[in-house]
């Protein structure tokens, strides 16, 4: 009797509130993407640069030319999929639209490729956005993502450590050099929370890794304030 009742309840729920693909809205059996959208996402896999995660054609167990030329301040960067025209729509939905629902799915995917690293780290912090931008956008997508990842991995989420002290121009559309200049000196560590960093392994969460300028600047600030290691997690990365 109970089984029949729970079957009826789940059927009723499926009809009234069907599970839909988080990208195109097509009805699916389980949460996530429909098969068509799943196939279109370029999931990142090995081989790749040991530091920044740039994908390689063949496994050479080495660093990419950029990391050889100048090692970034972060120790490793991990992303889930390539940022291209297709995945952009998913990322933009998360940034400006139905954040909570998509966030859960994005966090599950990112945790799949970074769970071990998160569990072995000390704290997780989001790349902050400036107060004015937050007022406009109402939420910071990196905070939502970091919060969930911290919960999955059982490590403390600390959104107040890193601060965006300067309101900067949008990074999108700027050249690599212009990005570096734009972001330089725009973050700092809140003195009150600096003790949380000393010798610790920090997970830094952002939405997309483009040139790595933001991730690098934040990592520099965190390391200068005493962080031992910084691992950057982003849901997507631009293939350069
Ligand atoms: Zn779909
Ligand atoms: Zn690299």
Short mmCIF file of C-alpha atoms and ligand atoms in Angstrom, two decimals:
data_model
loop_
_atom_site.label_atom_id
_atom_site.label_comp_id
_atom_site.label_asym_id
_atom_site.label_seq_id
_atom_site.Cartn_x
_atom_site.Cartn_y
_atom_site.Cartn_z
CA UNK A 1 0.00 0.00 0.00
CA UNK A 2 2.82 2.33 1.01
CA UNK A 3 4.74 1.45 -2.17
CA UNK A 4 1.72 2.19 -4.32
CA UNK A 5 1.26 5.51 -2.55
CA UNK A 6 4.91 6.59 -3.00
CA UNK A 7 4.70 5.53 -6.69
CA UNK A 8 1.61 7.67 -7.10
CA UNK A 9 3.25 10.65 -5.34
CA UNK A 10 6.41 10.42 -7.49
CA UNK A 11 4.34 10.13 -10.71
CA UNK A 12 2.27 13.13 -9.65
CA UNK A 13 5.46 15.09 -8.95
CA UNK A 14 6.95 14.11 -12.33
CA UNK A 15 3.85 15.31 -14.14
CA UNK A 16 3.45 18.56 -12.20
CA UNK A 17 7.15 19.38 -11.74
CA UNK A 18 9.10 17.51 -14.42
CA UNK A 19 12.90 17.47 -14.21
CA UNK A 20 14.30 19.50 -17.06
CA UNK A 21 17.69 19.86 -18.75
CA UNK A 22 19.47 22.72 -17.00
CA UNK A 23 20.56 24.14 -20.34
CA UNK A 24 17.73 23.76 -22.87
CA UNK A 25 14.76 22.94 -20.66
CA UNK A 26 13.91 19.59 -22.32
CA UNK A 27 12.31 17.05 -19.93
CA UNK A 28 14.89 14.53 -18.65
CA UNK A 29 14.93 11.49 -16.33
CA UNK A 30 17.46 12.78 -13.84
CA UNK A 31 18.92 16.17 -12.93
CA UNK A 32 21.58 17.62 -15.20
CA UNK A 33 21.75 17.92 -18.96
CA UNK A 34 19.82 16.14 -21.70
CA UNK A 35 21.89 13.83 -23.93
CA UNK A 36 22.16 16.40 -26.74
CA UNK A 37 23.49 19.11 -24.44
CA UNK A 38 25.79 16.63 -22.66
CA UNK A 39 27.41 15.72 -25.98
CA UNK A 40 27.93 19.36 -26.90
CA UNK A 41 29.83 20.24 -23.72
CA UNK A 42 33.61 19.84 -24.11
CA UNK A 43 34.49 18.12 -20.83
CA UNK A 44 38.12 18.60 -19.89
CA UNK A 45 40.29 15.56 -19.29
CA UNK A 46 43.96 14.58 -19.14
CA UNK A 47 46.55 15.17 -20.50
CA UNK A 48 46.99 18.77 -19.43
CA UNK A 49 49.49 21.23 -17.94
CA UNK A 50 50.29 20.24 -14.36
CA UNK A 51 49.74 23.80 -13.11
CA UNK A 52 47.21 25.76 -15.17
CA UNK A 53 45.34 22.81 -16.70
CA UNK A 54 45.79 23.81 -20.37
CA UNK A 55 44.83 20.68 -22.35
CA UNK A 56 47.56 18.90 -24.35
CA UNK A 57 47.20 16.76 -27.45
CA UNK A 58 49.58 14.14 -26.09
CA UNK A 59 50.72 13.28 -22.58
CA UNK A 60 54.11 14.95 -22.09
CA UNK A 61 53.83 15.10 -18.31
CA UNK A 62 55.01 18.70 -18.28
CA UNK A 63 54.03 22.34 -18.06
CA UNK A 64 52.63 24.51 -20.85
CA UNK A 65 54.86 27.24 -22.38
CA UNK A 66 53.04 29.96 -20.38
CA UNK A 67 53.77 28.26 -17.04
CA UNK A 68 57.37 27.54 -18.06
CA UNK A 69 57.87 31.19 -19.01
CA UNK A 70 56.38 32.54 -15.79
CA UNK A 71 55.04 30.25 -13.10
CA UNK A 72 51.67 31.54 -11.83
CA UNK A 73 51.11 32.32 -8.15
CA UNK A 74 48.53 29.53 -7.89
CA UNK A 75 49.79 25.96 -7.61
CA UNK A 76 47.09 24.29 -9.66
CA UNK A 77 43.95 25.18 -11.61
CA UNK A 78 41.12 22.71 -12.18
CA UNK A 79 38.07 23.27 -14.41
CA UNK A 80 35.15 21.14 -15.53
CA UNK A 81 34.58 22.09 -19.17
CA UNK A 82 35.80 24.31 -21.97
CA UNK A 83 34.26 27.76 -22.21
CA UNK A 84 32.94 28.02 -25.77
CA UNK A 85 29.82 29.35 -27.49
CA UNK A 86 27.76 26.42 -26.24
CA UNK A 87 28.82 26.33 -22.59
CA UNK A 88 28.66 30.12 -22.46
CA UNK A 89 24.84 29.99 -22.40
CA UNK A 90 24.95 27.70 -19.36
CA UNK A 91 27.45 29.92 -17.57
CA UNK A 92 25.43 33.05 -18.35
CA UNK A 93 22.27 31.42 -17.03
CA UNK A 94 24.11 30.78 -13.80
CA UNK A 95 25.50 34.33 -13.70
CA UNK A 96 22.32 36.20 -14.44
CA UNK A 97 19.41 33.78 -14.24
CA UNK A 98 18.29 30.73 -12.33
CA UNK A 99 21.38 30.57 -10.16
CA UNK A 100 20.37 28.17 -7.43
CA UNK A 101 19.23 25.30 -9.60
CA UNK A 102 22.13 25.47 -12.06
CA UNK A 103 24.62 26.10 -9.28
CA UNK A 104 23.88 22.75 -7.66
CA UNK A 105 24.59 20.92 -10.92
CA UNK A 106 27.74 22.91 -11.68
CA UNK A 107 29.03 22.23 -8.17
CA UNK A 108 28.40 18.49 -8.56
CA UNK A 109 30.40 18.41 -11.81
CA UNK A 110 33.24 20.50 -10.40
CA UNK A 111 33.39 18.38 -7.25
CA UNK A 112 33.74 15.25 -9.37
CA UNK A 113 37.08 16.49 -10.71
CA UNK A 114 38.31 18.25 -7.59
CA UNK A 115 36.79 16.41 -4.60
CA UNK A 116 40.08 14.87 -3.45
CA UNK A 117 41.88 18.23 -3.63
CA UNK A 118 39.10 19.99 -1.70
CA UNK A 119 39.06 17.36 1.04
CA UNK A 120 42.82 17.81 1.50
CA UNK A 121 42.64 21.61 1.70
CA UNK A 122 42.01 23.89 4.67
CA UNK A 123 39.55 26.57 3.56
CA UNK A 124 37.54 27.50 0.49
CA UNK A 125 37.09 31.11 -0.58
CA UNK A 126 35.33 32.74 -3.54
CA UNK A 127 36.80 35.43 -5.80
CA UNK A 128 34.90 38.46 -4.46
CA UNK A 129 33.06 41.05 -6.50
CA UNK A 130 32.88 44.73 -5.64
CA UNK A 131 30.04 46.00 -3.47
CA UNK A 132 28.53 48.01 -6.37
CA UNK A 133 28.53 45.01 -8.68
CA UNK A 134 26.92 42.90 -6.00
CA UNK A 135 24.16 45.45 -5.56
CA UNK A 136 23.49 45.31 -9.29
CA UNK A 137 23.69 41.56 -9.69
CA UNK A 138 22.22 40.67 -6.27
CA UNK A 139 24.54 37.68 -5.79
CA UNK A 140 28.09 36.54 -6.51
CA UNK A 141 28.00 33.28 -8.46
CA UNK A 142 31.47 32.28 -7.19
CA UNK A 143 30.19 32.52 -3.60
CA UNK A 144 27.28 30.18 -4.34
CA UNK A 145 29.62 27.69 -5.98
CA UNK A 146 32.29 27.87 -3.23
CA UNK A 147 29.69 27.47 -0.51
CA UNK A 148 28.40 24.23 -2.02
CA UNK A 149 31.86 22.83 -2.78
CA UNK A 150 32.94 23.53 0.81
CA UNK A 151 29.90 21.66 2.07
CA UNK A 152 30.56 18.69 -0.25
CA UNK A 153 34.21 18.46 0.84
CA UNK A 154 33.61 19.26 4.52
CA UNK A 155 35.97 22.28 4.68
CA UNK A 156 35.18 25.77 6.01
CA UNK A 157 33.80 28.35 3.59
CA UNK A 158 35.30 31.79 4.30
CA UNK A 159 33.88 34.53 2.04
CA UNK A 160 35.28 37.43 4.08
CA UNK A 161 39.03 36.71 3.75
CA UNK A 162 39.55 38.20 0.30
CA UNK A 163 38.07 41.60 -0.58
CA UNK A 164 37.56 43.44 -3.85
CA UNK A 165 38.55 46.90 -2.78
CA UNK A 166 38.54 48.63 -6.18
CA UNK A 167 35.67 48.76 -8.65
CA UNK A 168 37.26 47.71 -11.95
CA UNK A 169 36.20 47.68 -15.58
CA UNK A 170 34.71 44.39 -16.90
CA UNK A 171 37.56 42.01 -17.84
CA UNK A 172 35.57 40.66 -20.79
CA UNK A 173 36.86 41.96 -24.11
CA UNK A 174 40.18 43.21 -22.71
CA UNK A 175 43.56 41.96 -23.93
CA UNK A 176 45.81 39.94 -21.62
CA UNK A 177 47.93 42.98 -20.74
CA UNK A 178 44.92 45.22 -20.26
CA UNK A 179 43.39 42.60 -17.94
CA UNK A 180 46.54 42.47 -15.84
CA UNK A 181 46.64 46.24 -15.55
CA UNK A 182 42.92 46.48 -14.79
CA UNK A 183 43.01 43.93 -11.98
CA UNK A 184 46.35 44.92 -10.43
CA UNK A 185 45.96 46.06 -6.82
CA UNK A 186 42.18 45.61 -6.78
CA UNK A 187 42.05 42.88 -4.09
CA UNK A 188 43.28 42.67 -0.51
CA UNK A 189 43.04 40.37 2.49
CA UNK A 190 40.91 41.50 5.44
CA UNK A 191 43.42 41.82 8.33
CA UNK A 192 40.89 40.32 10.72
CA UNK A 193 40.90 37.02 8.80
CA UNK A 194 44.55 36.88 7.68
CA UNK A 195 45.40 34.35 10.41
CA UNK A 196 43.22 31.80 8.58
CA UNK A 197 45.73 31.72 5.72
CA UNK A 198 49.06 31.07 7.45
CA UNK A 199 50.70 28.04 5.86
CA UNK A 200 47.31 26.73 4.74
CA UNK A 201 46.11 25.22 1.48
CA UNK A 202 43.44 27.50 0.06
CA UNK A 203 40.82 26.67 -2.54
CA UNK A 204 39.96 29.75 -4.59
CA UNK A 205 36.72 29.55 -6.59
CA UNK A 206 35.87 31.60 -9.67
CA UNK A 207 33.40 31.04 -12.52
CA UNK A 208 35.58 31.08 -15.66
CA UNK A 209 39.36 30.97 -16.10
CA UNK A 210 40.14 33.19 -19.09
CA UNK A 211 43.72 34.45 -19.12
CA UNK A 212 44.11 33.56 -15.44
CA UNK A 213 44.79 37.22 -14.58
CA UNK A 214 42.17 37.40 -11.80
CA UNK A 215 43.09 33.99 -10.34
CA UNK A 216 46.76 34.96 -10.41
CA UNK A 217 46.25 38.34 -8.77
CA UNK A 218 44.11 36.81 -5.98
CA UNK A 219 46.66 34.03 -5.46
CA UNK A 220 49.46 36.59 -5.22
CA UNK A 221 47.56 38.51 -2.53
CA UNK A 222 46.74 35.31 -0.63
CA UNK A 223 50.35 34.10 -0.71
CA UNK A 224 51.71 37.47 0.37
CA UNK A 225 49.34 37.26 3.32
CA UNK A 226 50.81 33.86 4.27
CA UNK A 227 48.87 31.19 2.31
CA UNK A 228 50.95 28.05 1.73
CA UNK A 229 49.26 26.75 -1.41
CA UNK A 230 46.45 28.03 -3.63
CA UNK A 231 44.34 25.78 -5.86
CA UNK A 232 41.99 27.53 -8.27
CA UNK A 233 38.67 25.91 -9.20
CA UNK A 234 36.51 27.22 -12.03
CA UNK A 235 33.55 25.60 -13.73
CA UNK A 236 34.91 26.53 -17.17
CA UNK A 237 38.14 27.59 -18.82
CA UNK A 238 38.84 29.36 -22.06
CA UNK A 239 41.04 27.43 -24.43
CA UNK A 240 43.79 29.85 -25.47
ZN1 LIG B 1 19.49 20.07 -23.09
ZN1 LIG B 2 50.28 25.85 -17.71
#
